[in-house]
Amino acid sequence: MTEQAQIFIDGAWTGGEAGRCGDVIDPASGQAFATVAHASLADLDRALRAAARSFAEWRTVSSYERSKLLRRAADLLRQRTEAIAALVTREQGKPLSEARLEVAGSAWYAEEGRRAYGRLIPARAPGIRQLVVKEPIGPVAGFSPWNFPVSQAVRKIAGALAAGCSIIIKCPEETPFSCIELVRCFADAGVPAGVVNLVFGEPAEISQYLIPAPQIRKVSFTGSIPVGKRLGMLAAQHVKRCTLELGGHAPFIVCADADPEEAVKLGIALKFRNAGQVCAAPSRFYVHERHYRRFTDAFVAGAEQLKVGPGTEPGVNMGPLANARRLEAMAGFVADAEARGAKVLTGGRRIGNQGNFFAATVLTDVPEDARLMVEEPFGPLAPIARFSDLDDVIARANSLPYGLAAFAFTRSERNATYLGDRLESGMVSINHFGIAAPETPFGGVKESGYGSEGGSEGLEAFLQTKFISQVGLREAAA
Ligand code: NAD
């Protein structure tokens, strides 16, 4: 096992000053195939110095120039899609077709960065100009997750760069090689040394060191709610701006007036994409009693048709879970639901004893207090429940302390508006999957986090506001 994933500090790839490393595991075989270098505190110090030094220069580069570099990086990423997608599949497990879509769709913020508009406020006296300007906030500490190693990391890297910030990003140790290739695209595009620094290592050690560091002005984390709460507290303690994109438990509501066939088709695609390891994946299916039987039968048939296997095999629809602890988590959710009287209509178990394969699973009669209905499953489990009253199902959908994404199916404009207004969720998608584009804000409410990625809101996360009041010399002298 000679291959090693390296860290990238101040424009140079390195195995880390202390020579520490961990294994990288192929989730389809369970076998380690490479190692990943772990940054030491001395490495982090070098990254902090590089991020602070390069920020002073990078913030003065015009947004047009920065946009050109981001476009060049995006072009390189697209040219290299096939090779990077293969890395995503090898280390994360998703089918190659999904990995290709992830990589090819990871071009963010090149245009938005040119729209960091300020404001002119009418003054109370002649000759005075009151300006509101947007400035890059400063060096960023980013923490990205393993479920979309390229498309999650790029939101933080490109957002920071577009705004004029430098970044130290800790990418997931599970999926280092695809993150390395993403960062290489920025370096090859001509982004100056020190502006993007990539580290791996002990997540808690890195976040506890970087977040309080005086050079860091902004924290951006995507991951689980418990970890997000800890990082949010640390950021607050040091008065650092923070974006938290955490988990959810998305309701998927099929109204009496919906087309159940369409809903099943999209429900299966969204539920089992990336083996359910998607923060915005539907995880509670509420189906009006008129369609309940038909919807459930079709959903089970669809789940059983999915081909589960290594993401590299042609025709595979669902790969392994990304790591062995997700297998245990799935088994725990199913056992708890069954103990409380739920019925497993299909799946419910691990497939084979090599790799992290878990069957596409459909359950009914899951009590509302079962763990599966209150904790984010982050895996291929689909509990289906029935409802008869729209207000009642909205209350059930809103009953959890999270609110990231919500989905609804209805043919009525009135119901669509009603649901859109009442669902407590950062994003509501009605009759289709319409979230997660670079130009639209992605983010949650309640314990799903705060702040957005994407759109003008995503850029705003890396900017700070400065107010300048100036009076002309003639007026000042008068
Ligand atoms: P976890 O809570 O151990 O870790 C979640 C992520 O946070 C990982 O990427 C991990 O490397 C990182 N992390 C953990 N401790 C950290 C720390 N102290 N400082 C900085 N980063 C830290 O969970 P897991 O088993 O890796 O993943 C499963 C859970 O994570 C799921 O339940 C899901 O809710 C959540 N998750 C969410 C997203 C998302 O897109 N919002 C992505 C991946 C995982």
Short mmCIF file of C-alpha atoms and ligand atoms in Angstrom, two decimals:
data_model
loop_
_atom_site.label_atom_id
_atom_site.label_comp_id
_atom_site.label_asym_id
_atom_site.label_seq_id
_atom_site.Cartn_x
_atom_site.Cartn_y
_atom_site.Cartn_z
CA MET A 1 0.00 0.00 0.00
CA THR A 2 2.19 2.85 -1.24
CA GLU A 3 -0.34 5.42 -2.40
CA GLN A 4 -0.71 8.35 0.00
CA ALA A 5 -3.13 11.26 -0.06
CA GLN A 6 -1.19 14.40 0.83
CA ILE A 7 -2.09 17.71 2.38
CA PHE A 8 -1.59 20.99 0.49
CA ILE A 9 -0.12 23.96 2.33
CA ASP A 10 1.05 27.24 0.83
CA GLY A 11 1.09 25.81 -2.68
CA ALA A 12 3.02 22.61 -1.89
CA TRP A 13 1.92 19.00 -1.44
CA THR A 14 3.36 17.30 1.63
CA GLY A 15 3.03 14.17 3.72
CA GLY A 16 2.82 16.29 6.86
CA GLU A 17 5.56 17.37 9.23
CA ALA A 18 4.95 14.60 11.78
CA GLY A 19 4.47 11.78 9.26
CA ARG A 20 1.13 10.77 10.81
CA CYS A 21 -1.48 9.09 8.63
CA GLY A 22 -4.66 6.99 8.54
CA ASP A 23 -6.06 4.37 6.16
CA VAL A 24 -8.33 5.04 3.21
CA ILE A 25 -10.86 2.23 2.78
CA ASP A 26 -12.74 1.05 -0.30
CA PRO A 27 -16.35 0.81 0.98
CA ALA A 28 -17.18 -1.83 -1.63
CA SER A 29 -14.57 -4.28 -0.32
CA GLY A 30 -13.88 -3.03 3.19
CA GLN A 31 -10.15 -3.12 2.34
CA ALA A 32 -7.68 -0.30 2.91
CA PHE A 33 -6.05 0.72 -0.39
CA ALA A 34 -4.05 3.84 0.55
CA THR A 35 -3.16 6.12 3.42
CA VAL A 36 -4.03 9.74 4.07
CA ALA A 37 -1.54 12.18 5.62
CA HIS A 38 -2.68 13.79 8.87
CA ALA A 39 -1.76 17.40 9.53
CA SER A 40 0.08 18.16 12.76
CA LEU A 41 -0.33 21.39 14.72
CA ALA A 42 2.88 22.64 13.09
CA ASP A 43 1.31 21.98 9.65
CA LEU A 44 -1.80 23.89 10.74
CA ASP A 45 0.39 26.80 11.88
CA ARG A 46 1.98 26.91 8.43
CA ALA A 47 -1.45 26.83 6.82
CA LEU A 48 -2.66 29.67 9.06
CA ARG A 49 0.36 31.80 8.18
CA ALA A 50 -0.12 31.06 4.47
CA ALA A 51 -3.84 31.85 4.59
CA ALA A 52 -3.23 35.15 6.39
CA ARG A 53 -0.38 36.23 4.09
CA SER A 54 -2.16 35.31 0.86
CA PHE A 55 -5.43 36.92 1.98
CA ALA A 56 -3.75 40.33 2.07
CA GLU A 57 -3.00 39.95 -1.68
CA TRP A 58 -6.02 37.96 -2.82
CA ARG A 59 -8.52 40.44 -1.42
CA THR A 60 -7.06 43.10 -3.73
CA VAL A 61 -7.44 40.99 -6.89
CA SER A 62 -10.48 42.30 -8.76
CA SER A 63 -13.62 40.21 -8.68
CA TYR A 64 -13.37 39.98 -12.50
CA GLU A 65 -9.91 38.40 -12.25
CA ARG A 66 -11.07 36.08 -9.49
CA SER A 67 -14.05 35.09 -11.62
CA LYS A 68 -11.71 34.21 -14.51
CA LEU A 69 -9.64 31.95 -12.29
CA LEU A 70 -12.74 30.23 -10.93
CA ARG A 71 -13.98 29.65 -14.48
CA ARG A 72 -10.62 28.19 -15.44
CA ALA A 73 -10.74 25.87 -12.42
CA ALA A 74 -14.27 24.81 -13.41
CA ASP A 75 -13.11 24.09 -16.97
CA LEU A 76 -10.28 21.90 -15.63
CA LEU A 77 -12.70 20.08 -13.36
CA ARG A 78 -15.00 19.35 -16.30
CA GLN A 79 -12.09 18.16 -18.44
CA ARG A 80 -11.01 15.84 -15.63
CA THR A 81 -14.51 14.61 -14.76
CA GLU A 82 -13.96 11.00 -15.79
CA ALA A 83 -10.78 10.54 -13.74
CA ILE A 84 -12.12 12.36 -10.67
CA ALA A 85 -15.45 10.52 -10.79
CA ALA A 86 -13.53 7.23 -10.68
CA LEU A 87 -11.81 8.41 -7.50
CA VAL A 88 -15.14 9.43 -5.93
CA THR A 89 -16.58 5.98 -6.61
CA ARG A 90 -13.50 4.18 -5.33
CA GLU A 91 -13.41 5.97 -1.99
CA GLN A 92 -17.04 6.99 -1.40
CA GLY A 93 -18.86 4.13 -3.11
CA LYS A 94 -21.59 5.83 -5.18
CA PRO A 95 -22.25 4.54 -8.73
CA LEU A 96 -20.01 6.07 -11.39
CA SER A 97 -22.97 7.71 -13.11
CA GLU A 98 -23.74 9.64 -9.89
CA ALA A 99 -20.08 10.48 -9.34
CA ARG A 100 -19.86 11.95 -12.86
CA LEU A 101 -22.89 14.15 -12.22
CA GLU A 102 -21.41 15.31 -8.93
CA VAL A 103 -18.07 16.28 -10.44
CA ALA A 104 -19.40 17.86 -13.62
CA GLY A 105 -21.90 19.90 -11.57
CA SER A 106 -19.32 21.31 -9.17
CA ALA A 107 -18.78 24.73 -10.75
CA TRP A 108 -19.82 27.37 -8.23
CA TYR A 109 -19.68 31.11 -7.57
CA ALA A 110 -17.60 32.30 -10.57
CA GLU A 111 -20.40 34.66 -11.58
CA GLU A 112 -21.85 35.40 -8.15
CA GLY A 113 -18.48 36.71 -6.98
CA ARG A 114 -18.86 39.69 -9.33
CA ARG A 115 -22.08 40.71 -7.62
CA ALA A 116 -20.82 41.69 -4.17
CA TYR A 117 -22.84 44.88 -4.48
CA GLY A 118 -22.86 47.58 -1.85
CA ARG A 119 -25.42 50.36 -1.31
CA LEU A 120 -25.61 54.15 -1.32
CA ILE A 121 -27.74 55.62 1.49
CA PRO A 122 -29.21 59.11 1.01
CA ALA A 123 -27.55 61.50 3.45
CA ARG A 124 -29.15 64.08 5.73
CA ALA A 125 -26.98 66.96 4.51
CA PRO A 126 -25.53 68.04 1.15
CA GLY A 127 -22.10 66.82 0.06
CA ILE A 128 -22.16 63.69 2.21
CA ARG A 129 -21.83 60.23 0.69
CA GLN A 130 -22.95 57.29 2.81
CA LEU A 131 -21.59 54.07 1.35
CA VAL A 132 -22.16 50.50 2.35
CA VAL A 133 -19.42 48.29 0.95
CA LYS A 134 -18.95 44.54 1.11
CA GLU A 135 -15.50 43.26 1.98
CA PRO A 136 -14.16 39.72 2.14
CA ILE A 137 -14.42 38.61 5.73
CA GLY A 138 -10.94 37.04 5.94
CA PRO A 139 -9.34 33.59 6.08
CA VAL A 140 -11.91 30.80 6.35
CA ALA A 141 -11.78 27.45 8.18
CA GLY A 142 -13.95 25.04 6.17
CA PHE A 143 -15.04 21.51 7.14
CA SER A 144 -16.66 19.43 4.40
CA PRO A 145 -18.27 15.97 4.58
CA TRP A 146 -17.72 12.65 2.84
CA ASN A 147 -21.11 12.14 1.18
CA PHE A 148 -20.36 14.49 -1.75
CA PRO A 149 -16.60 14.93 -1.45
CA VAL A 150 -16.31 17.23 -4.47
CA SER A 151 -19.58 19.14 -4.56
CA GLN A 152 -19.57 19.91 -0.83
CA ALA A 153 -15.95 21.05 -0.69
CA VAL A 154 -16.32 23.24 -3.78
CA ARG A 155 -19.11 25.29 -2.19
CA LYS A 156 -16.74 26.36 0.57
CA ILE A 157 -13.60 26.77 -1.55
CA ALA A 158 -15.23 28.62 -4.46
CA GLY A 159 -17.45 30.72 -2.16
CA ALA A 160 -14.45 31.88 -0.15
CA LEU A 161 -12.35 32.57 -3.25
CA ALA A 162 -15.11 34.40 -5.11
CA ALA A 163 -15.56 36.76 -2.17
CA GLY A 164 -11.81 37.40 -1.89
CA CYS A 165 -11.11 35.17 1.13
CA SER A 166 -8.42 32.55 1.55
CA ILE A 167 -9.34 29.15 3.02
CA ILE A 168 -7.99 26.23 4.98
CA ILE A 169 -10.34 23.35 4.27
CA LYS A 170 -10.40 20.12 6.22
CA CYS A 171 -11.81 17.61 3.83
CA PRO A 172 -13.03 14.16 4.87
CA GLU A 173 -10.39 11.55 5.65
CA GLU A 174 -12.69 8.91 4.08
CA THR A 175 -12.53 10.53 0.64
CA PRO A 176 -9.24 12.42 0.31
CA PHE A 177 -8.24 11.67 -3.29
CA SER A 178 -11.23 13.32 -4.96
CA CYS A 179 -10.80 16.40 -2.72
CA ILE A 180 -7.13 16.55 -3.69
CA GLU A 181 -8.03 16.58 -7.39
CA LEU A 182 -10.57 19.34 -6.79
CA VAL A 183 -7.95 21.48 -5.06
CA ARG A 184 -5.47 20.69 -7.85
CA CYS A 185 -7.90 22.26 -10.34
CA PHE A 186 -7.75 25.57 -8.42
CA ALA A 187 -3.96 25.40 -8.16
CA ASP A 188 -3.56 24.52 -11.87
CA ALA A 189 -5.93 27.34 -12.80
CA GLY A 190 -3.47 29.80 -11.27
CA VAL A 191 -4.91 30.53 -7.82
CA PRO A 192 -1.88 31.89 -5.88
CA ALA A 193 -0.09 29.78 -3.27
CA GLY A 194 -1.62 29.97 0.20
CA VAL A 195 -5.11 30.98 -0.95
CA VAL A 196 -6.39 27.38 -0.84
CA ASN A 197 -4.93 25.03 1.77
CA LEU A 198 -6.18 21.47 2.16
CA VAL A 199 -5.70 19.39 5.30
CA PHE A 200 -6.82 16.03 6.65
CA GLY A 201 -6.31 14.64 10.12
CA GLU A 202 -8.00 14.24 13.45
CA PRO A 203 -11.23 16.25 12.92
CA ALA A 204 -11.64 17.40 16.54
CA GLU A 205 -7.99 18.37 16.88
CA ILE A 206 -8.10 20.41 13.67
CA SER A 207 -11.36 22.23 14.43
CA GLN A 208 -10.29 23.01 18.00
CA TYR A 209 -7.06 24.50 16.71
CA LEU A 210 -8.27 26.38 13.65
CA ILE A 211 -11.51 27.92 14.90
CA PRO A 212 -9.97 29.89 17.80
CA ALA A 213 -6.88 30.86 15.74
CA PRO A 214 -6.75 34.66 15.41
CA GLN A 215 -6.12 34.49 11.64
CA ILE A 216 -9.46 32.71 11.03
CA ARG A 217 -12.46 35.03 10.60
CA LYS A 218 -15.10 32.62 9.33
CA VAL A 219 -16.13 29.02 9.96
CA SER A 220 -18.14 26.95 7.50
CA PHE A 221 -19.16 23.41 8.46
CA THR A 222 -21.29 20.78 6.74
CA GLY A 223 -22.01 17.61 8.68
CA SER A 224 -23.98 16.21 11.57
CA ILE A 225 -26.05 18.22 14.04
CA PRO A 226 -24.11 17.18 17.18
CA VAL A 227 -20.76 18.15 15.65
CA GLY A 228 -22.26 21.35 14.22
CA LYS A 229 -23.45 22.36 17.67
CA ARG A 230 -19.96 21.87 19.10
CA LEU A 231 -18.28 23.86 16.33
CA GLY A 232 -20.96 26.56 16.53
CA MET A 233 -20.29 26.97 20.26
CA LEU A 234 -16.56 27.22 19.67
CA ALA A 235 -17.07 29.79 16.92
CA ALA A 236 -19.39 31.83 19.15
CA GLN A 237 -16.86 31.75 21.99
CA HIS A 238 -14.33 33.42 19.69
CA VAL A 239 -16.87 35.61 17.91
CA LYS A 240 -16.30 34.02 14.51
CA ARG A 241 -18.99 34.19 11.85
CA CYS A 242 -20.29 30.70 11.18
CA THR A 243 -22.31 28.86 8.55
CA LEU A 244 -23.71 25.51 9.65
CA GLU A 245 -25.22 23.19 7.06
CA LEU A 246 -26.38 20.27 9.18
CA GLY A 247 -28.66 17.31 8.87
CA GLY A 248 -32.40 17.16 8.34
CA HIS A 249 -35.27 14.68 8.20
CA ALA A 250 -37.14 15.64 5.09
CA PRO A 251 -40.88 14.93 4.87
CA PHE A 252 -42.22 13.82 1.48
CA ILE A 253 -45.95 14.51 1.35
CA VAL A 254 -48.17 12.96 -1.33
CA CYS A 255 -51.53 14.75 -1.29
CA ALA A 256 -54.91 13.28 -2.23
CA ASP A 257 -54.84 15.22 -5.51
CA ALA A 258 -51.31 14.16 -6.48
CA ASP A 259 -50.22 11.82 -9.24
CA PRO A 260 -48.94 8.87 -7.15
CA GLU A 261 -46.97 7.35 -10.06
CA GLU A 262 -44.91 10.51 -10.50
CA ALA A 263 -44.40 10.74 -6.75
CA VAL A 264 -43.14 7.14 -6.52
CA LYS A 265 -40.71 7.65 -9.39
CA LEU A 266 -39.14 10.74 -7.84
CA GLY A 267 -39.37 9.36 -4.31
CA ILE A 268 -37.32 6.30 -5.22
CA ALA A 269 -34.74 8.33 -7.13
CA LEU A 270 -34.28 10.81 -4.27
CA LYS A 271 -34.42 8.29 -1.44
CA PHE A 272 -31.84 5.86 -2.77
CA ARG A 273 -29.47 8.28 -4.54
CA ASN A 274 -26.05 7.98 -2.89
CA ALA A 275 -27.56 5.15 -0.79
CA GLY A 276 -29.63 7.72 1.08
CA GLN A 277 -26.57 9.56 2.37
CA VAL A 278 -27.86 12.97 1.35
CA CYS A 279 -28.78 15.63 3.90
CA ALA A 280 -31.77 16.71 1.81
CA ALA A 281 -33.00 13.17 0.99
CA PRO A 282 -36.64 12.41 1.81
CA SER A 283 -36.71 10.36 4.99
CA ARG A 284 -40.38 10.36 6.08
CA PHE A 285 -42.97 9.52 3.41
CA TYR A 286 -46.49 10.71 4.25
CA VAL A 287 -49.03 9.47 1.70
CA HIS A 288 -52.73 10.36 1.61
CA GLU A 289 -54.86 7.32 2.43
CA ARG A 290 -56.38 7.44 -1.07
CA HIS A 291 -53.00 6.53 -2.60
CA TYR A 292 -51.37 4.76 0.32
CA ARG A 293 -51.71 1.14 -0.87
CA ARG A 294 -50.84 1.87 -4.50
CA PHE A 295 -47.93 4.12 -3.56
CA THR A 296 -46.50 1.60 -1.07
CA ASP A 297 -46.77 -1.36 -3.47
CA ALA A 298 -45.11 0.59 -6.28
CA PHE A 299 -42.41 1.90 -3.95
CA VAL A 300 -41.56 -1.61 -2.74
CA ALA A 301 -41.47 -2.90 -6.33
CA GLY A 302 -39.19 -0.03 -7.33
CA ALA A 303 -36.86 -0.56 -4.35
CA GLU A 304 -36.60 -4.27 -5.17
CA GLN A 305 -35.62 -3.52 -8.75
CA LEU A 306 -32.59 -1.48 -7.71
CA LYS A 307 -29.32 -3.23 -8.42
CA VAL A 308 -27.04 -2.89 -5.41
CA GLY A 309 -23.32 -3.47 -5.89
CA PRO A 310 -19.91 -1.84 -6.33
CA GLY A 311 -20.28 1.60 -7.91
CA THR A 312 -17.83 0.63 -10.64
CA GLU A 313 -20.09 -2.13 -12.01
CA PRO A 314 -22.27 -1.20 -14.98
CA GLY A 315 -25.98 -1.05 -14.24
CA VAL A 316 -25.57 -0.63 -10.47
CA ASN A 317 -28.14 1.78 -9.02
CA MET A 318 -26.94 1.88 -5.43
CA GLY A 319 -23.44 1.41 -4.05
CA PRO A 320 -22.24 0.60 -0.54
CA LEU A 321 -22.60 2.91 2.44
CA ALA A 322 -19.55 5.12 2.81
CA ASN A 323 -18.25 3.60 6.02
CA ALA A 324 -18.85 0.65 8.32
CA ARG A 325 -20.43 2.76 11.08
CA ARG A 326 -23.32 3.63 8.76
CA LEU A 327 -24.06 -0.13 8.43
CA GLU A 328 -24.40 -0.39 12.20
CA ALA A 329 -26.52 2.74 12.26
CA MET A 330 -28.94 1.26 9.65
CA ALA A 331 -29.25 -2.02 11.52
CA GLY A 332 -29.97 -0.07 14.72
CA PHE A 333 -32.77 2.00 13.12
CA VAL A 334 -34.44 -1.10 11.67
CA ALA A 335 -34.19 -3.13 14.90
CA ASP A 336 -35.66 -0.27 16.93
CA ALA A 337 -38.55 0.21 14.46
CA GLU A 338 -39.35 -3.52 14.37
CA ALA A 339 -39.26 -3.74 18.17
CA ARG A 340 -41.92 -1.00 18.20
CA GLY A 341 -44.18 -2.87 15.78
CA ALA A 342 -43.03 -1.63 12.36
CA LYS A 343 -43.24 -3.92 9.32
CA VAL A 344 -40.24 -4.26 7.01
CA LEU A 345 -41.75 -4.74 3.53
CA THR A 346 -38.43 -5.16 1.80
CA GLY A 347 -34.74 -4.99 2.69
CA GLY A 348 -33.87 -4.26 6.30
CA ARG A 349 -30.53 -6.01 6.27
CA ARG A 350 -26.94 -5.93 5.19
CA ILE A 351 -26.16 -7.61 1.86
CA GLY A 352 -23.26 -10.08 2.00
CA ASN A 353 -20.42 -9.83 4.46
CA GLN A 354 -17.90 -7.86 2.41
CA GLY A 355 -18.14 -4.14 1.93
CA ASN A 356 -20.83 -1.86 3.38
CA PHE A 357 -23.84 -2.93 1.30
CA PHE A 358 -27.28 -2.41 2.81
CA ALA A 359 -30.52 -3.26 0.99
CA ALA A 360 -32.97 -0.59 -0.14
CA THR A 361 -35.48 -0.79 2.71
CA VAL A 362 -39.17 0.09 2.93
CA LEU A 363 -41.07 0.06 6.23
CA THR A 364 -44.65 0.76 7.25
CA ASP A 365 -46.44 1.13 10.59
CA VAL A 366 -43.43 2.85 12.09
CA PRO A 367 -44.56 4.66 15.24
CA GLU A 368 -43.88 8.41 15.21
CA ASP A 369 -41.59 8.06 18.21
CA ALA A 370 -39.41 5.33 16.66
CA ARG A 371 -35.79 6.47 16.21
CA LEU A 372 -36.21 6.25 12.44
CA MET A 373 -38.93 8.93 12.55
CA VAL A 374 -37.05 11.36 14.77
CA GLU A 375 -33.33 10.93 14.02
CA GLU A 376 -31.84 11.51 10.59
CA PRO A 377 -31.30 8.00 9.12
CA PHE A 378 -28.76 9.11 6.47
CA GLY A 379 -29.14 5.82 4.65
CA PRO A 380 -31.44 3.78 2.38
CA LEU A 381 -34.44 3.49 4.73
CA ALA A 382 -37.90 4.63 3.61
CA PRO A 383 -40.65 4.66 6.25
CA ILE A 384 -44.09 5.19 4.66
CA ALA A 385 -46.99 6.49 6.75
CA ARG A 386 -50.54 7.46 5.81
CA PHE A 387 -52.52 10.64 6.49
CA SER A 388 -56.01 11.94 5.83
CA ASP A 389 -55.88 15.61 6.75
CA LEU A 390 -53.48 18.20 5.30
CA ASP A 391 -53.13 20.27 8.49
CA ASP A 392 -52.44 17.12 10.47
CA VAL A 393 -49.65 16.00 8.12
CA ILE A 394 -48.11 19.49 8.11
CA ALA A 395 -48.04 19.36 11.93
CA ARG A 396 -46.37 15.93 11.78
CA ALA A 397 -43.86 17.18 9.21
CA ASN A 398 -43.04 20.19 11.42
CA SER A 399 -42.86 18.22 14.66
CA LEU A 400 -39.09 17.63 14.61
CA PRO A 401 -36.45 20.13 15.73
CA TYR A 402 -34.88 20.15 12.23
CA GLY A 403 -35.89 21.76 8.95
CA LEU A 404 -33.61 21.38 5.96
CA ALA A 405 -35.65 20.15 2.98
CA ALA A 406 -39.30 19.22 2.46
CA PHE A 407 -41.05 17.73 -0.57
CA ALA A 408 -44.71 17.73 -1.55
CA PHE A 409 -46.83 16.44 -4.41
CA THR A 410 -50.14 18.03 -5.32
CA ARG A 411 -52.01 19.04 -8.47
CA SER A 412 -53.64 21.98 -6.72
CA GLU A 413 -52.10 25.46 -6.80
CA ARG A 414 -53.87 26.22 -3.53
CA ASN A 415 -52.33 23.23 -1.72
CA ALA A 416 -48.92 24.03 -3.17
CA THR A 417 -49.06 27.57 -1.77
CA TYR A 418 -50.44 26.33 1.54
CA LEU A 419 -47.65 23.77 1.93
CA GLY A 420 -44.97 26.18 0.77
CA ASP A 421 -46.07 28.70 3.39
CA ARG A 422 -46.48 26.31 6.30
CA LEU A 423 -43.69 23.76 6.10
CA GLU A 424 -40.95 24.70 8.57
CA SER A 425 -38.02 24.03 6.32
CA GLY A 426 -35.17 25.95 4.72
CA MET A 427 -36.14 24.54 1.31
CA VAL A 428 -39.47 23.30 -0.04
CA SER A 429 -39.65 21.51 -3.37
CA ILE A 430 -43.08 20.90 -4.85
CA ASN A 431 -43.84 18.37 -7.61
CA HIS A 432 -40.16 18.02 -8.56
CA PHE A 433 -36.62 18.11 -7.21
CA GLY A 434 -35.68 21.75 -7.43
CA ILE A 435 -32.99 22.42 -4.86
CA ALA A 436 -29.18 22.61 -4.72
CA ALA A 437 -28.38 24.68 -7.82
CA PRO A 438 -25.41 27.07 -7.54
CA GLU A 439 -27.65 30.10 -8.07
CA THR A 440 -30.17 29.23 -5.33
CA PRO A 441 -29.71 29.28 -1.53
CA PHE A 442 -29.26 25.93 0.17
CA GLY A 443 -29.61 25.81 3.94
CA GLY A 444 -31.73 24.87 6.88
CA VAL A 445 -33.78 26.33 9.71
CA LYS A 446 -34.15 25.22 13.33
CA GLU A 447 -31.42 22.72 14.29
CA SER A 448 -30.58 22.08 10.63
CA GLY A 449 -28.29 25.08 10.86
CA TYR A 450 -27.99 28.67 9.80
CA GLY A 451 -26.66 30.47 6.77
CA SER A 452 -26.87 29.33 3.17
CA GLU A 453 -24.61 28.06 0.46
CA GLY A 454 -25.36 29.07 -3.13
CA GLY A 455 -26.94 32.17 -4.63
CA SER A 456 -26.27 35.68 -3.37
CA GLU A 457 -26.90 34.42 0.18
CA GLY A 458 -24.02 31.97 -0.16
CA LEU A 459 -21.63 34.71 -1.23
CA GLU A 460 -22.84 36.97 1.57
CA ALA A 461 -21.63 34.34 4.06
CA PHE A 462 -18.03 35.23 3.13
CA LEU A 463 -18.52 39.01 3.16
CA GLN A 464 -18.64 41.60 5.90
CA THR A 465 -20.32 44.96 5.78
CA LYS A 466 -18.46 48.22 6.11
CA PHE A 467 -20.14 51.62 6.33
CA ILE A 468 -18.18 54.61 5.00
CA SER A 469 -19.44 58.14 5.47
CA GLN A 470 -17.50 60.80 3.57
CA VAL A 471 -17.93 64.46 3.01
CA GLY A 472 -16.43 66.37 0.06
CA LEU A 473 -13.46 68.62 0.97
CA ARG A 474 -15.32 71.80 -0.08
CA GLU A 475 -18.28 70.95 2.19
CA ALA A 476 -15.98 69.93 5.06
CA ALA A 477 -14.13 73.27 4.85
CA ALA A 478 -17.36 75.30 4.74
P1 NAD B 1 -20.04 12.38 12.60
O1 NAD B 1 -20.98 13.17 13.42
O2 NAD B 1 -18.98 11.59 13.27
O3 NAD B 1 -19.27 13.32 11.55
C1 NAD B 1 -19.92 14.16 10.64
C2 NAD B 1 -18.85 14.95 9.87
O4 NAD B 1 -18.19 15.84 10.77
C3 NAD B 1 -17.73 14.08 9.29
O5 NAD B 1 -17.37 14.62 8.04
C4 NAD B 1 -16.58 14.22 10.30
O6 NAD B 1 -15.30 14.11 9.70
C5 NAD B 1 -16.77 15.62 10.81
N1 NAD B 1 -16.39 15.81 12.19
C6 NAD B 1 -16.63 14.97 13.23
N2 NAD B 1 -16.18 15.51 14.38
C7 NAD B 1 -15.63 16.72 14.06
C8 NAD B 1 -15.01 17.77 14.79
N3 NAD B 1 -14.88 17.71 16.13
N4 NAD B 1 -14.56 18.85 14.11
C9 NAD B 1 -14.69 18.95 12.77
N5 NAD B 1 -15.29 18.01 12.03
C10 NAD B 1 -15.76 16.91 12.66
O7 NAD B 1 -20.94 11.45 11.71
P2 NAD B 1 -20.57 10.46 10.53
O8 NAD B 1 -20.78 9.06 11.01
O9 NAD B 1 -19.31 10.81 9.83
O10 NAD B 1 -21.74 10.85 9.54
C11 NAD B 1 -23.06 10.54 9.83
C12 NAD B 1 -23.87 11.72 10.23
O11 NAD B 1 -23.32 12.91 9.71
C13 NAD B 1 -25.23 11.59 9.63
O12 NAD B 1 -26.14 11.27 10.64
C14 NAD B 1 -25.54 12.92 9.01
O13 NAD B 1 -26.49 13.60 9.77
C15 NAD B 1 -24.30 13.72 9.10
N6 NAD B 1 -23.78 14.18 7.81
C16 NAD B 1 -24.40 15.25 7.25
C17 NAD B 1 -23.97 15.73 6.04
C18 NAD B 1 -24.63 16.91 5.39
O14 NAD B 1 -24.51 17.06 4.20
N7 NAD B 1 -25.29 17.78 6.15
C19 NAD B 1 -22.90 15.12 5.41
C20 NAD B 1 -22.26 14.03 6.02
C21 NAD B 1 -22.72 13.58 7.24
#
